[in-house]
PDB file of C-alpha atoms in Angstrom:
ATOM      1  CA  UNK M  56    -182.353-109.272  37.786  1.00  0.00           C
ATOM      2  CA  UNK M  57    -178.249-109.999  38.283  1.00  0.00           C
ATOM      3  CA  UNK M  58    -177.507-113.040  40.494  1.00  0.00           C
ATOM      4  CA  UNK M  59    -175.549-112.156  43.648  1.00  0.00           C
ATOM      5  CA  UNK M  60    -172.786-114.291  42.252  1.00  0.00           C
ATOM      6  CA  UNK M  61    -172.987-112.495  38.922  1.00  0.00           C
ATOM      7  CA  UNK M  62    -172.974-109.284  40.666  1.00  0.00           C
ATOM      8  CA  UNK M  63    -169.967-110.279  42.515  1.00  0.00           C
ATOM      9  CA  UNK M  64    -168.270-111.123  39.579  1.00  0.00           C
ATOM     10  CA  UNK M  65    -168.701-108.432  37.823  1.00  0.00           C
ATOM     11  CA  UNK M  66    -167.292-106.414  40.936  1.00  0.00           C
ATOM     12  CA  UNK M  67    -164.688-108.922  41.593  1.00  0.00           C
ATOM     13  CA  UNK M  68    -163.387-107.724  37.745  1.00  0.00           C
ATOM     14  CA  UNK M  69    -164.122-103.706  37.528  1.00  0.00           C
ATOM     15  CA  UNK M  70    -162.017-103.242  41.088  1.00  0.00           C
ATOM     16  CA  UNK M  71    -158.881-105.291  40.214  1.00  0.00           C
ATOM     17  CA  UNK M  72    -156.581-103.056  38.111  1.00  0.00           C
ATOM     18  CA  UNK M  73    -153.797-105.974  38.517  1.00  0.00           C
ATOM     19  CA  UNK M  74    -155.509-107.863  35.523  1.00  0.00           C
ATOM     20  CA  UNK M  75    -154.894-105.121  32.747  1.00  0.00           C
ATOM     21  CA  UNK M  76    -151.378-105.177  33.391  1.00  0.00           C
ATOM     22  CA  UNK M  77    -150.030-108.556  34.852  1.00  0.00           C
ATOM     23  CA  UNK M  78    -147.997-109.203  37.408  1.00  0.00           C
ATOM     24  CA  UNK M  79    -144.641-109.127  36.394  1.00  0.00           C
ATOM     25  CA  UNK M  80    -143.716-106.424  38.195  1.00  0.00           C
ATOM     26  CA  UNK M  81    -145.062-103.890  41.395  1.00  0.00           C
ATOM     27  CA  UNK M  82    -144.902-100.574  42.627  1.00  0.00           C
ATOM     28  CA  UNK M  83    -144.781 -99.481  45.702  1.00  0.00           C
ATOM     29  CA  UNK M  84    -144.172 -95.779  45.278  1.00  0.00           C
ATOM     30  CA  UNK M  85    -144.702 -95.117  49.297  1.00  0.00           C
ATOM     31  CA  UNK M  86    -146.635 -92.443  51.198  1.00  0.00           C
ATOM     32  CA  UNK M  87    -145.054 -91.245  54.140  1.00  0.00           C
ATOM     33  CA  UNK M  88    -145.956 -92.455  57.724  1.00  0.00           C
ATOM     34  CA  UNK M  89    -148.598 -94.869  56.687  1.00  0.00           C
ATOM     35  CA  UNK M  90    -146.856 -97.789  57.922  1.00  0.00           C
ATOM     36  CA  UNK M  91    -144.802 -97.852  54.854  1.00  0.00           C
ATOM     37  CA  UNK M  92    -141.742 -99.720  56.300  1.00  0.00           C
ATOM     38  CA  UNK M  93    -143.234-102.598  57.455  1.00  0.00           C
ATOM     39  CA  UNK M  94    -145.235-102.873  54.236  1.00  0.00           C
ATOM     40  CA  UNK M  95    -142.086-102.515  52.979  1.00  0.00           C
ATOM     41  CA  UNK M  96    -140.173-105.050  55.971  1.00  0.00           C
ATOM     42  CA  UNK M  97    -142.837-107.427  54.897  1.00  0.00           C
ATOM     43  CA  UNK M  98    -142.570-107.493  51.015  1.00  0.00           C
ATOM     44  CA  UNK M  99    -138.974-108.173  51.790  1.00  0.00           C
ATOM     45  CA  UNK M 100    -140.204-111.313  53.756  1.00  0.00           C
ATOM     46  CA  UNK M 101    -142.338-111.964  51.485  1.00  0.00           C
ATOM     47  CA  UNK M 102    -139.729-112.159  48.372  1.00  0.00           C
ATOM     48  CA  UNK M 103    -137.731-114.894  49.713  1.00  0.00           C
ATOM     49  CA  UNK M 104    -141.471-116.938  50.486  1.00  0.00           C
ATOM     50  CA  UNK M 105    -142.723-115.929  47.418  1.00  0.00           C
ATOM     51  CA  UNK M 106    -139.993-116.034  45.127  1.00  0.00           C
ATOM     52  CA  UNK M 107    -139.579-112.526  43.869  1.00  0.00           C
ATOM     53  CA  UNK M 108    -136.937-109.611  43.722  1.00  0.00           C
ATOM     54  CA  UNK M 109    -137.411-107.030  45.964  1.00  0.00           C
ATOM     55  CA  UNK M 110    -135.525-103.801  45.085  1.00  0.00           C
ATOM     56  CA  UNK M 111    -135.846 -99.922  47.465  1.00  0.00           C
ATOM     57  CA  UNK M 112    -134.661 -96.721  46.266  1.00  0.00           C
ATOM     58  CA  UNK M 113    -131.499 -95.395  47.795  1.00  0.00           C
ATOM     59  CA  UNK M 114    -131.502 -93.310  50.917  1.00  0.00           C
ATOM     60  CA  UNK M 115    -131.261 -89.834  49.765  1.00  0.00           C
ATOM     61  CA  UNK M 116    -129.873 -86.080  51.256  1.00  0.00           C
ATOM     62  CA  UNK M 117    -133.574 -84.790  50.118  1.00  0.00           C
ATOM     63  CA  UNK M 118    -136.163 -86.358  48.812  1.00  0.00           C
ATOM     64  CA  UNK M 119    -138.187 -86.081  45.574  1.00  0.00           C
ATOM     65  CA  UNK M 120    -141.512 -86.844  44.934  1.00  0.00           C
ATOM     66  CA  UNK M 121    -141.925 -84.965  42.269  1.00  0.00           C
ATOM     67  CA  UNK M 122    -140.130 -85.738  39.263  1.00  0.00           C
ATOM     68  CA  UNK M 123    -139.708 -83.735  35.854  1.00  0.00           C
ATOM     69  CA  UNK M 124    -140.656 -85.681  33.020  1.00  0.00           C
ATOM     70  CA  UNK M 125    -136.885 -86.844  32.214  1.00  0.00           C
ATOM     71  CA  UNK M 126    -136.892 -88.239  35.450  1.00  0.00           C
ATOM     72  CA  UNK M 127    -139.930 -89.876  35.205  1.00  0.00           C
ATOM     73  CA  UNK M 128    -138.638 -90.958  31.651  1.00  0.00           C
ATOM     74  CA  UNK M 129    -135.317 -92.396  33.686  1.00  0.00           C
ATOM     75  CA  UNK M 130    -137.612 -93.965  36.421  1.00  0.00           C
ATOM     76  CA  UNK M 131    -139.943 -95.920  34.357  1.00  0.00           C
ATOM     77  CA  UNK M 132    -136.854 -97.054  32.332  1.00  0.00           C
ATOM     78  CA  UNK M 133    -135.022 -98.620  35.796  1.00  0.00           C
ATOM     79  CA  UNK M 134    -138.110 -99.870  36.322  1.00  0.00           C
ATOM     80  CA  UNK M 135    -138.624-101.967  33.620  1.00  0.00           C
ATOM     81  CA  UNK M 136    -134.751-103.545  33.252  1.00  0.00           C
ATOM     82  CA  UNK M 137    -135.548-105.016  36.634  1.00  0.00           C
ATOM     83  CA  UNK M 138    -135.910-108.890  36.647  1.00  0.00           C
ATOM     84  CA  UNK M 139    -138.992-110.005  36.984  1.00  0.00           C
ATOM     85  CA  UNK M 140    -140.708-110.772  38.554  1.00  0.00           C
ATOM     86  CA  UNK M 141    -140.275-107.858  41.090  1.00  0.00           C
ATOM     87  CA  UNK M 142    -141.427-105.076  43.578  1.00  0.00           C
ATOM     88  CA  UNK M 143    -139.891-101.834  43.953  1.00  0.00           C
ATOM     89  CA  UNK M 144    -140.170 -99.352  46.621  1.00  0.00           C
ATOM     90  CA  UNK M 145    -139.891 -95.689  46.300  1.00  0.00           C
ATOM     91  CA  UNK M 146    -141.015 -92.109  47.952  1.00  0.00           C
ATOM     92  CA  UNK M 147    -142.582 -90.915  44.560  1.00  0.00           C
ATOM     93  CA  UNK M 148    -145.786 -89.299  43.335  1.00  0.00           C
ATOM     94  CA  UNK M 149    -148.034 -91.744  41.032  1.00  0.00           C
ATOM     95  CA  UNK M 150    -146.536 -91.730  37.464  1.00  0.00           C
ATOM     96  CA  UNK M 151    -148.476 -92.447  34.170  1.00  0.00           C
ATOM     97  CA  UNK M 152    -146.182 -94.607  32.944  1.00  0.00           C
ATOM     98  CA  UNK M 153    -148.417 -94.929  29.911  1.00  0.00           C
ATOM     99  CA  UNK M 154    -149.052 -91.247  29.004  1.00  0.00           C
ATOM    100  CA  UNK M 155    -146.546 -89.788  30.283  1.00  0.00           C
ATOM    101  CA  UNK M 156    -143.078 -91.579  29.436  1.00  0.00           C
ATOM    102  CA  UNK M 157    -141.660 -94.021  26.517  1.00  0.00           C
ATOM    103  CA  UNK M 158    -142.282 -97.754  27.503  1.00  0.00           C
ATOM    104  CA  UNK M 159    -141.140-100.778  25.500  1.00  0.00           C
ATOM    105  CA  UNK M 160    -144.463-102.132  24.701  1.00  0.00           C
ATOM    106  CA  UNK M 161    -144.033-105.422  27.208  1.00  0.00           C
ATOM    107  CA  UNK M 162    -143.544-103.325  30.058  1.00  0.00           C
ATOM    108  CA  UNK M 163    -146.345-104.087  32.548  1.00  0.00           C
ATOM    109  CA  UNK M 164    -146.550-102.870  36.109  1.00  0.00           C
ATOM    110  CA  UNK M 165    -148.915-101.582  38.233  1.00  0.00           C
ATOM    111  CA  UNK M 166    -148.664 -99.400  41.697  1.00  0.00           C
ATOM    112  CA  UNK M 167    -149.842-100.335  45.183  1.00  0.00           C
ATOM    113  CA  UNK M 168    -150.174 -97.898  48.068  1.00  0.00           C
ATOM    114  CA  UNK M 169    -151.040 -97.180  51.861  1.00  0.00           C
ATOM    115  CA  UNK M 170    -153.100 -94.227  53.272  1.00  0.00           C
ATOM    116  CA  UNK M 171    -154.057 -93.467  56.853  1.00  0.00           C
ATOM    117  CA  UNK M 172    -156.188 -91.141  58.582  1.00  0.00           C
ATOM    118  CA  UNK M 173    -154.526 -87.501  57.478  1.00  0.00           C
ATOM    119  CA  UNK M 174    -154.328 -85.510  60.646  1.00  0.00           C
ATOM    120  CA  UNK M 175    -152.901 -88.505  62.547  1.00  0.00           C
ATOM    121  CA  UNK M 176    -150.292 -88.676  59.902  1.00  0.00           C
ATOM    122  CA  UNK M 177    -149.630 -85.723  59.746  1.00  0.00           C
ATOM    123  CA  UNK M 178    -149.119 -85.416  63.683  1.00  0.00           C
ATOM    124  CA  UNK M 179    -146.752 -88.281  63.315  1.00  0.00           C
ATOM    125  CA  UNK M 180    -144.731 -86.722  60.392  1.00  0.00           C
ATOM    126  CA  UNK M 181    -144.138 -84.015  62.552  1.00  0.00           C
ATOM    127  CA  UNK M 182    -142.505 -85.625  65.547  1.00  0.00           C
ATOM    128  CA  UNK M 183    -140.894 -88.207  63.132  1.00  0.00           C
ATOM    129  CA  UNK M 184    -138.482 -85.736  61.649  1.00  0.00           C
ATOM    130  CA  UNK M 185    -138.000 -84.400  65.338  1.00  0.00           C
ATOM    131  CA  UNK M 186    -136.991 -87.964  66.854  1.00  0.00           C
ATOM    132  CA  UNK M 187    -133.255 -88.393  68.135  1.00  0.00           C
ATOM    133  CA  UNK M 188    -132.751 -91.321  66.358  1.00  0.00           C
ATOM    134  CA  UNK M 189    -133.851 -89.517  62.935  1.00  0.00           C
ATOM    135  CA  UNK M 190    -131.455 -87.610  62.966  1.00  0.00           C
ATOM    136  CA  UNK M 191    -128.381 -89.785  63.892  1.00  0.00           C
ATOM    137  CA  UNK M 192    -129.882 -91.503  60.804  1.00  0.00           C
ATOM    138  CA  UNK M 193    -129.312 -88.530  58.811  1.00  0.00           C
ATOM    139  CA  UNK M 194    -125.883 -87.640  59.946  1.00  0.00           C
ATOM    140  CA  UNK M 195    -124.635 -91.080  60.012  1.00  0.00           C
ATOM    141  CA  UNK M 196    -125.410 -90.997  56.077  1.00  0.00           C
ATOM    142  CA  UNK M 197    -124.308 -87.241  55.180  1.00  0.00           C
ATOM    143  CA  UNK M 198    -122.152 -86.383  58.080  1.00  0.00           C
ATOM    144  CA  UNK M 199    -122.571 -82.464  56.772  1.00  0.00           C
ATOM    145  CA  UNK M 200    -125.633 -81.935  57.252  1.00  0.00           C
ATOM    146  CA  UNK M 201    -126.355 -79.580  59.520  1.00  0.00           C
ATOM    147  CA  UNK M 202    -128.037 -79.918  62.941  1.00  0.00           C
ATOM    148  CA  UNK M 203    -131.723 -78.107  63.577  1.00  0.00           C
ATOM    149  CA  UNK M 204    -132.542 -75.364  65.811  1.00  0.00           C
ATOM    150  CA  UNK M 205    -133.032 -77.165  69.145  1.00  0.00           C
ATOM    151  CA  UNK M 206    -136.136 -74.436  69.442  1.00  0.00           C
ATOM    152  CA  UNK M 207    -137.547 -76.502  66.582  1.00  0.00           C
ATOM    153  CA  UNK M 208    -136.664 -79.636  67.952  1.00  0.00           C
ATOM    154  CA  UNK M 209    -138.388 -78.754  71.333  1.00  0.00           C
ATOM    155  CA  UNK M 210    -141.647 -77.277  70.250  1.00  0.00           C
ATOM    156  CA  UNK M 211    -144.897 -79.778  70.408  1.00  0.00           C
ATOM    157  CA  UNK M 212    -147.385 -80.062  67.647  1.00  0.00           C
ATOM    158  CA  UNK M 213    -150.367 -78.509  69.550  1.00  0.00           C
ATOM    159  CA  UNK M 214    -148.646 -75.575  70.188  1.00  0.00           C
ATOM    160  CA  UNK M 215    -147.520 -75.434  66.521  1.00  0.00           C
ATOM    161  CA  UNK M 216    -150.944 -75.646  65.845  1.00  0.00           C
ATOM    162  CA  UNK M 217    -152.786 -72.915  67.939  1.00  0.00           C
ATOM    163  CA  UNK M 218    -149.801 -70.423  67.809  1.00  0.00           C
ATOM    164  CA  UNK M 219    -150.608 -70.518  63.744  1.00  0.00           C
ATOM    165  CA  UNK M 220    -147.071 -71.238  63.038  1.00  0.00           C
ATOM    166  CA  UNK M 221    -146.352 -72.074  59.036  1.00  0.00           C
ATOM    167  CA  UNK M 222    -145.734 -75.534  59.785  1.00  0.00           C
ATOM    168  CA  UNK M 223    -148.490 -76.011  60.858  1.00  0.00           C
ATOM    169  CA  UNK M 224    -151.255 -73.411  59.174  1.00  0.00           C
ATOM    170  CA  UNK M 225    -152.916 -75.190  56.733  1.00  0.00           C
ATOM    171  CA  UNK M 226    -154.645 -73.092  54.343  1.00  0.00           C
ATOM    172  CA  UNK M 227    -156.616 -74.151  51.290  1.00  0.00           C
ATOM    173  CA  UNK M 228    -154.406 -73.731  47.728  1.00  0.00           C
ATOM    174  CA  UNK M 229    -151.362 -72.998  49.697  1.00  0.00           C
ATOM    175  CA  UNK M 230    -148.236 -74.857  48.350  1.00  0.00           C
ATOM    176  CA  UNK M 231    -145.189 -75.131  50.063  1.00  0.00           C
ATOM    177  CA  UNK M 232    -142.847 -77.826  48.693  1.00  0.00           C
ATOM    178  CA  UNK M 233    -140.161 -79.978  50.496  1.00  0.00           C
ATOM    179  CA  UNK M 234    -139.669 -81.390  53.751  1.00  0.00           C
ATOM    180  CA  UNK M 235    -141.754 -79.019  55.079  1.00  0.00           C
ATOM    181  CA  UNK M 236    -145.001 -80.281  53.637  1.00  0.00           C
ATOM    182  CA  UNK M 237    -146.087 -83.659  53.799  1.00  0.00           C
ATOM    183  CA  UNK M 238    -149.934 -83.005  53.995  1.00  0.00           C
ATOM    184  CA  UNK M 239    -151.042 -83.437  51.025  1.00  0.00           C
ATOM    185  CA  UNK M 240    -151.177 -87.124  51.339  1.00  0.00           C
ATOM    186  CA  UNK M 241    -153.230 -87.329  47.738  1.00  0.00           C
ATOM    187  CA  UNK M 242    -150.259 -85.537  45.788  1.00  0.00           C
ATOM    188  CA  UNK M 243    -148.933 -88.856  45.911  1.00  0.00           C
ATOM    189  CA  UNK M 244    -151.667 -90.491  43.809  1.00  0.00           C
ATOM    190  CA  UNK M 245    -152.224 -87.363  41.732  1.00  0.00           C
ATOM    191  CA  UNK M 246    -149.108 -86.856  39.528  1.00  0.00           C
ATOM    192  CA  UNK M 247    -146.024 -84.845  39.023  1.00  0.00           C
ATOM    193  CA  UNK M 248    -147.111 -81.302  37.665  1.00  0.00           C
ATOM    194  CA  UNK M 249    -146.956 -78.313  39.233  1.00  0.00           C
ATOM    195  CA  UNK M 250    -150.972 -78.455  39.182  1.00  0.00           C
ATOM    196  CA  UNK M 251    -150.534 -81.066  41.646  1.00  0.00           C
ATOM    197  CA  UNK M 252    -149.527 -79.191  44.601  1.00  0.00           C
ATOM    198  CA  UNK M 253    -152.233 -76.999  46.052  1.00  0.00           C
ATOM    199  CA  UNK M 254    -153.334 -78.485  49.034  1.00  0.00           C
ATOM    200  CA  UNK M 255    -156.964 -79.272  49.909  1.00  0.00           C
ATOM    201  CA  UNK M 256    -158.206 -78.577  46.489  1.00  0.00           C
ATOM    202  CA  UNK M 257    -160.887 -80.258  44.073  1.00  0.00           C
ATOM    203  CA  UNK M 258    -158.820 -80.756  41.245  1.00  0.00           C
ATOM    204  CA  UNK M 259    -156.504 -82.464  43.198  1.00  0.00           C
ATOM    205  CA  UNK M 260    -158.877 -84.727  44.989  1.00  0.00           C
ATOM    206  CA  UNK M 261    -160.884 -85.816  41.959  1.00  0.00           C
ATOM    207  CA  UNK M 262    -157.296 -86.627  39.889  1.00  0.00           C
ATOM    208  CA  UNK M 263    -155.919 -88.876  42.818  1.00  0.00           C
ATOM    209  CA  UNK M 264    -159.109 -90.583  43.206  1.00  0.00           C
ATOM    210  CA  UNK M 265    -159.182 -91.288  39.400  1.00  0.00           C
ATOM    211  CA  UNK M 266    -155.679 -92.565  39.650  1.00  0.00           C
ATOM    212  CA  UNK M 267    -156.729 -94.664  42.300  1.00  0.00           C
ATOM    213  CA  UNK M 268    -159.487 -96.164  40.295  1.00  0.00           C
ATOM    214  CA  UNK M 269    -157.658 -96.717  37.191  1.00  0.00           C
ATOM    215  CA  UNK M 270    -153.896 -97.460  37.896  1.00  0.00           C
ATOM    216  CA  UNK M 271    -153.966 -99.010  41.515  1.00  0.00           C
ATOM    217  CA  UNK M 272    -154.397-102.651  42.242  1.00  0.00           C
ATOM    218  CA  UNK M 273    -155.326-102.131  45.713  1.00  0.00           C
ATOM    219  CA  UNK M 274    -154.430 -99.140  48.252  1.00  0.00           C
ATOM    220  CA  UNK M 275    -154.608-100.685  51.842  1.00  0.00           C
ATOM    221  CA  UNK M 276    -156.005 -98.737  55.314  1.00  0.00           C
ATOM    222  CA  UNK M 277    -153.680 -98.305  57.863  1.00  0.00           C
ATOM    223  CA  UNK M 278    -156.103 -98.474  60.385  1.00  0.00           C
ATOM    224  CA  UNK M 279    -157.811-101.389  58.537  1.00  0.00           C
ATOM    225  CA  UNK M 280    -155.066-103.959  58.664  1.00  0.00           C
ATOM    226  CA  UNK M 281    -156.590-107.133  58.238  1.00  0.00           C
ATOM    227  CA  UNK M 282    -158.809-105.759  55.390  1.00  0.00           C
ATOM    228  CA  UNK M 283    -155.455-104.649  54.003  1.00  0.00           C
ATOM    229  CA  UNK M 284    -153.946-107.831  53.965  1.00  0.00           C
ATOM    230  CA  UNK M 285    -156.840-109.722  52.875  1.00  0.00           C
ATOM    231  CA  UNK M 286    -157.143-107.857  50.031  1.00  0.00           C
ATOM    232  CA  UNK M 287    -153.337-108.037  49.090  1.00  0.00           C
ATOM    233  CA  UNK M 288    -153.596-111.756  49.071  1.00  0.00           C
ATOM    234  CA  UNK M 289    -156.841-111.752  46.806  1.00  0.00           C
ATOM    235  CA  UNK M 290    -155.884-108.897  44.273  1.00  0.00           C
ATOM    236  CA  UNK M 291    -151.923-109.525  44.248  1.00  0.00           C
ATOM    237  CA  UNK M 292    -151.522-113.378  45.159  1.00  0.00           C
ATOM    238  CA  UNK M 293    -148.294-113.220  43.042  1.00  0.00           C
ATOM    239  CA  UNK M 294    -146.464-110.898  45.619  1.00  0.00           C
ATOM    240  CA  UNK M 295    -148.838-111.600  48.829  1.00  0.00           C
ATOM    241  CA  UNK M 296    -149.730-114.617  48.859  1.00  0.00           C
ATOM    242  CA  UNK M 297    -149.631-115.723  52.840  1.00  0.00           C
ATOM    243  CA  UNK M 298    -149.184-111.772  53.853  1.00  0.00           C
ATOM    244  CA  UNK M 299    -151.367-112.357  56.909  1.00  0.00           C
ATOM    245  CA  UNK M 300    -149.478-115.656  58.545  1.00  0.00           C
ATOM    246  CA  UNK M 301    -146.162-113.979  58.197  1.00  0.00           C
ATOM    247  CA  UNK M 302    -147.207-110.806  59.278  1.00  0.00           C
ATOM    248  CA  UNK M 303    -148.986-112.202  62.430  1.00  0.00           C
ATOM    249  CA  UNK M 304    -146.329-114.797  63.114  1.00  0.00           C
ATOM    250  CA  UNK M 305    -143.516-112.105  63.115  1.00  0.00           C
ATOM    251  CA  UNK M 306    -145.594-109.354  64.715  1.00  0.00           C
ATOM    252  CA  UNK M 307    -143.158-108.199  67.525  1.00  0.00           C
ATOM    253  CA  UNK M 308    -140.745-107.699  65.194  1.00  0.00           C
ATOM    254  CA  UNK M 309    -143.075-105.688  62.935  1.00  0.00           C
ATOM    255  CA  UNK M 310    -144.264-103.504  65.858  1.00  0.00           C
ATOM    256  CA  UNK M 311    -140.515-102.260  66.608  1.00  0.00           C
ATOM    257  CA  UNK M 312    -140.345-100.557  63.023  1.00  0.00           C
ATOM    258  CA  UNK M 313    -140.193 -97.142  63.173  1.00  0.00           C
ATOM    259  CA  UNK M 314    -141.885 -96.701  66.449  1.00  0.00           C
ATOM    260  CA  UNK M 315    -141.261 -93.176  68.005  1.00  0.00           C
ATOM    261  CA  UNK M 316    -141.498 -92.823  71.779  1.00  0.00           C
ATOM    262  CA  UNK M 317    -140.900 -89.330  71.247  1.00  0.00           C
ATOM    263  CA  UNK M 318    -145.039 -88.400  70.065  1.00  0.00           C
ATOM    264  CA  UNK M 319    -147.295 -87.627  72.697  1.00  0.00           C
ATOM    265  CA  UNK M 320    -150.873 -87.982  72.753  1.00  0.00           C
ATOM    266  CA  UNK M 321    -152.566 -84.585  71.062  1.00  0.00           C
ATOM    267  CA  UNK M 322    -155.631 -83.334  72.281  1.00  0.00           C
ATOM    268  CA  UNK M 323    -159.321 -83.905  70.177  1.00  0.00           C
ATOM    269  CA  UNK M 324    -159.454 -80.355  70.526  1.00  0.00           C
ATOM    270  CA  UNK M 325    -155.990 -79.439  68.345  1.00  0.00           C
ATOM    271  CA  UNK M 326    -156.845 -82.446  65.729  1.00  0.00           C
ATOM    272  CA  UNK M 327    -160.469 -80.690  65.403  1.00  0.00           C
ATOM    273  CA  UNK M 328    -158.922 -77.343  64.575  1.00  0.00           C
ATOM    274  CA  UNK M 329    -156.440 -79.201  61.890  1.00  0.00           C
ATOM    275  CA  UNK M 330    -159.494 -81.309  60.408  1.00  0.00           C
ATOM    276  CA  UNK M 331    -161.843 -78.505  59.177  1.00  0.00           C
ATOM    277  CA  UNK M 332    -158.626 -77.628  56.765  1.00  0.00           C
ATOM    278  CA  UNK M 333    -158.367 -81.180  56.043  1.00  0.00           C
ATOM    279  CA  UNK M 334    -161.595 -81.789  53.932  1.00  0.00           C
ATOM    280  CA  UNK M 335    -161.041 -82.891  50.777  1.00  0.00           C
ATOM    281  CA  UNK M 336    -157.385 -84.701  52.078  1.00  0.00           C
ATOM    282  CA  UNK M 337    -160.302 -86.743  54.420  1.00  0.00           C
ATOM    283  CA  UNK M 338    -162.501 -87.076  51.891  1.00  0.00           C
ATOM    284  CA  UNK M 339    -159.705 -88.949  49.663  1.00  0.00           C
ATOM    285  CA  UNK M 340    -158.834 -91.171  52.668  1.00  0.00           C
ATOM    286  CA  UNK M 341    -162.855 -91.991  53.023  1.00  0.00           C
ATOM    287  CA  UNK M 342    -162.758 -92.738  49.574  1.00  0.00           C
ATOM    288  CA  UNK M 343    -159.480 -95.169  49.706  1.00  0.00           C
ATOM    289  CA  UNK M 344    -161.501 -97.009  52.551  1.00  0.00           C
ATOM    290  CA  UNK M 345    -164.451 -97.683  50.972  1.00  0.00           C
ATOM    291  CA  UNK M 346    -163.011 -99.061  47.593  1.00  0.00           C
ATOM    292  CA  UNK M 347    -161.209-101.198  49.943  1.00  0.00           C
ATOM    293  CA  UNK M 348    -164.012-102.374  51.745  1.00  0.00           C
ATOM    294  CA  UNK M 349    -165.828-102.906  47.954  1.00  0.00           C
ATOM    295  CA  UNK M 350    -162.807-105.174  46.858  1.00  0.00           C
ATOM    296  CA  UNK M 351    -163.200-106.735  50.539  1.00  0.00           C
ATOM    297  CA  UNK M 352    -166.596-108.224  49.688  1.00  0.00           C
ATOM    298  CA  UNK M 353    -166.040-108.676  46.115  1.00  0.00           C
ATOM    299  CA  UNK M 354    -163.932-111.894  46.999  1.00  0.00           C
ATOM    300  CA  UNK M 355    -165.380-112.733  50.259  1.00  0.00           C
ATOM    301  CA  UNK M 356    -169.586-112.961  49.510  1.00  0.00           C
ATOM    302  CA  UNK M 357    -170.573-116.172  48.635  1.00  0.00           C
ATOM    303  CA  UNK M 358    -171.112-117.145  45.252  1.00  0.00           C
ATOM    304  CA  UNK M 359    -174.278-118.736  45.373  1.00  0.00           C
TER     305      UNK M 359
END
């Protein structure tokens, strides 16, 4: 019978994708409204500690995710001309940078992400690109774009919900791209093909978890924070190491990112109605958590 320390081992080894590729360079290709800006406040932080080059994509008029293979080609290419080491931070679905583009054959990197419970990110998307300041963001960096309806602007997420308007009808296969839809929190890990964008389906969930498994060195719980960090510093020391005292010791400043006094509470009854559409995008975040939680005890039992 395996020792517990063998067993731990073992686990310790089959959960850390950071080994197959080094750690000369990271990839944080960002979800949405999981806390992704003070992950991303905090690697910056973290560089100067550290001693690593921290490098964000450009602000852009619209955002996207999905690339066509010459921009993946063009992304991957960036990507590896940075100095290393280095992290670098991007809106962008998970890429296969070894199927699906040209790499010099030194090129090592490996991707990093956050999730979070999907209705309450979703709720929060939708009053995020409804905040004040959001949008004297926007026009302070393209002065021409033009204002929303203030009907739009005005109109609370519950009663988006049981009025059945687009926005927020969520209906198995459906696939609207854009700003419009940021459900599909598991497009991100799943790739750039059209294939990709059905939301709520099988195919979808079992290719993001697989990319999870295989090309991600750790992707961290929102709502489990210190788990999170705990497992940066063990899987990525290179980038994290001392994530947890800086974070803690600069909280305040942390809590002030991106914090919108414009949401208010929803009800359990609205987020009920918007879960039982949300299966399989649940299912992927369950999934997240409890390789997490695996990693978590695979450096933290004893080794006896």
């Amino acid at each position: 019978m395996a020792t517990l320390a063998a067993m731990t081992l073992y686990a310790k080894s089959q959960l850390n994708n950071i080994r197959k590729a080094g750690t000369q360079i990271l990839l944080f290709n960002r979800v949405p409204k999981v806390g992704s800006q003070t992950f991303m406040d905090l690697l910056r932080r973290l560089s100067a500690k550290n001693n690593f080059h921290f490098h964000r994509d450009a602000v852009q008029r619209l955002e996207t995710i999905r690339l066509a293979p010459d921009q993946q080609q063009e992304l991957a290419e960036m990507i590896t001309d940075l100095p290393t080491p280095s992290v670098y931070v991007k809106h962008v679905c998970y890429t296969n940078f070894t199927e699906s583009v040209t790499l010099p054959i030194f090129c090592s990197f490996r991707s990093f992400d956050i999730v979070r419970d999907p209705v309450e990110r979703v709720i929060s998307w939708y009053y995020y690109v409804r905040a004040p300041w959001y949008y004297v963001e926007r026009k302070e960096a393209f002065p021409d774009l033009p204002l929303p309806d203030p009907r739009w602007l005005r109109k609370d997420f519950e009663t988006c919900v049981l009025q059945g308007d687009r926005e927020c009808t969520n209906n198995e296969g459906e696939t609207h791209e854009g700003i419009g839809d940021h459900r599909r929190q598991n497009l991100f890990f799943r790739g750039h093909s059209h294939e990709c964008t059905p939301f709520n389906t099988v195919g979808a969930l079992e290719w993001a978890k697989h990319a999870v498994e295989s090309q991600y060195a750790v992707v961290g719980v929102l709502e489990d924070l210190n788990t999170t960090l705990s497992v940066f510093e063990k899987y990525v020391p290179r980038f994290f190491d001392g994530a947890t005292d800086v974070y803690y010791d600069q909280r305040d400043s942390f809590n002030k990112i991106n914090t919108n006094a414009f949401k208010p509470p929803v009800s359990e009854r609205v987020k009920e109605i918007v879960r039982r559409n949300f299966t399989r995008e649940i299912e992927f975040y369950q999934f997240c958590k409890q390789r997490l939680h695996k990693q978590y005890l695979a450096v933290n039992l004893p080794l006896k």
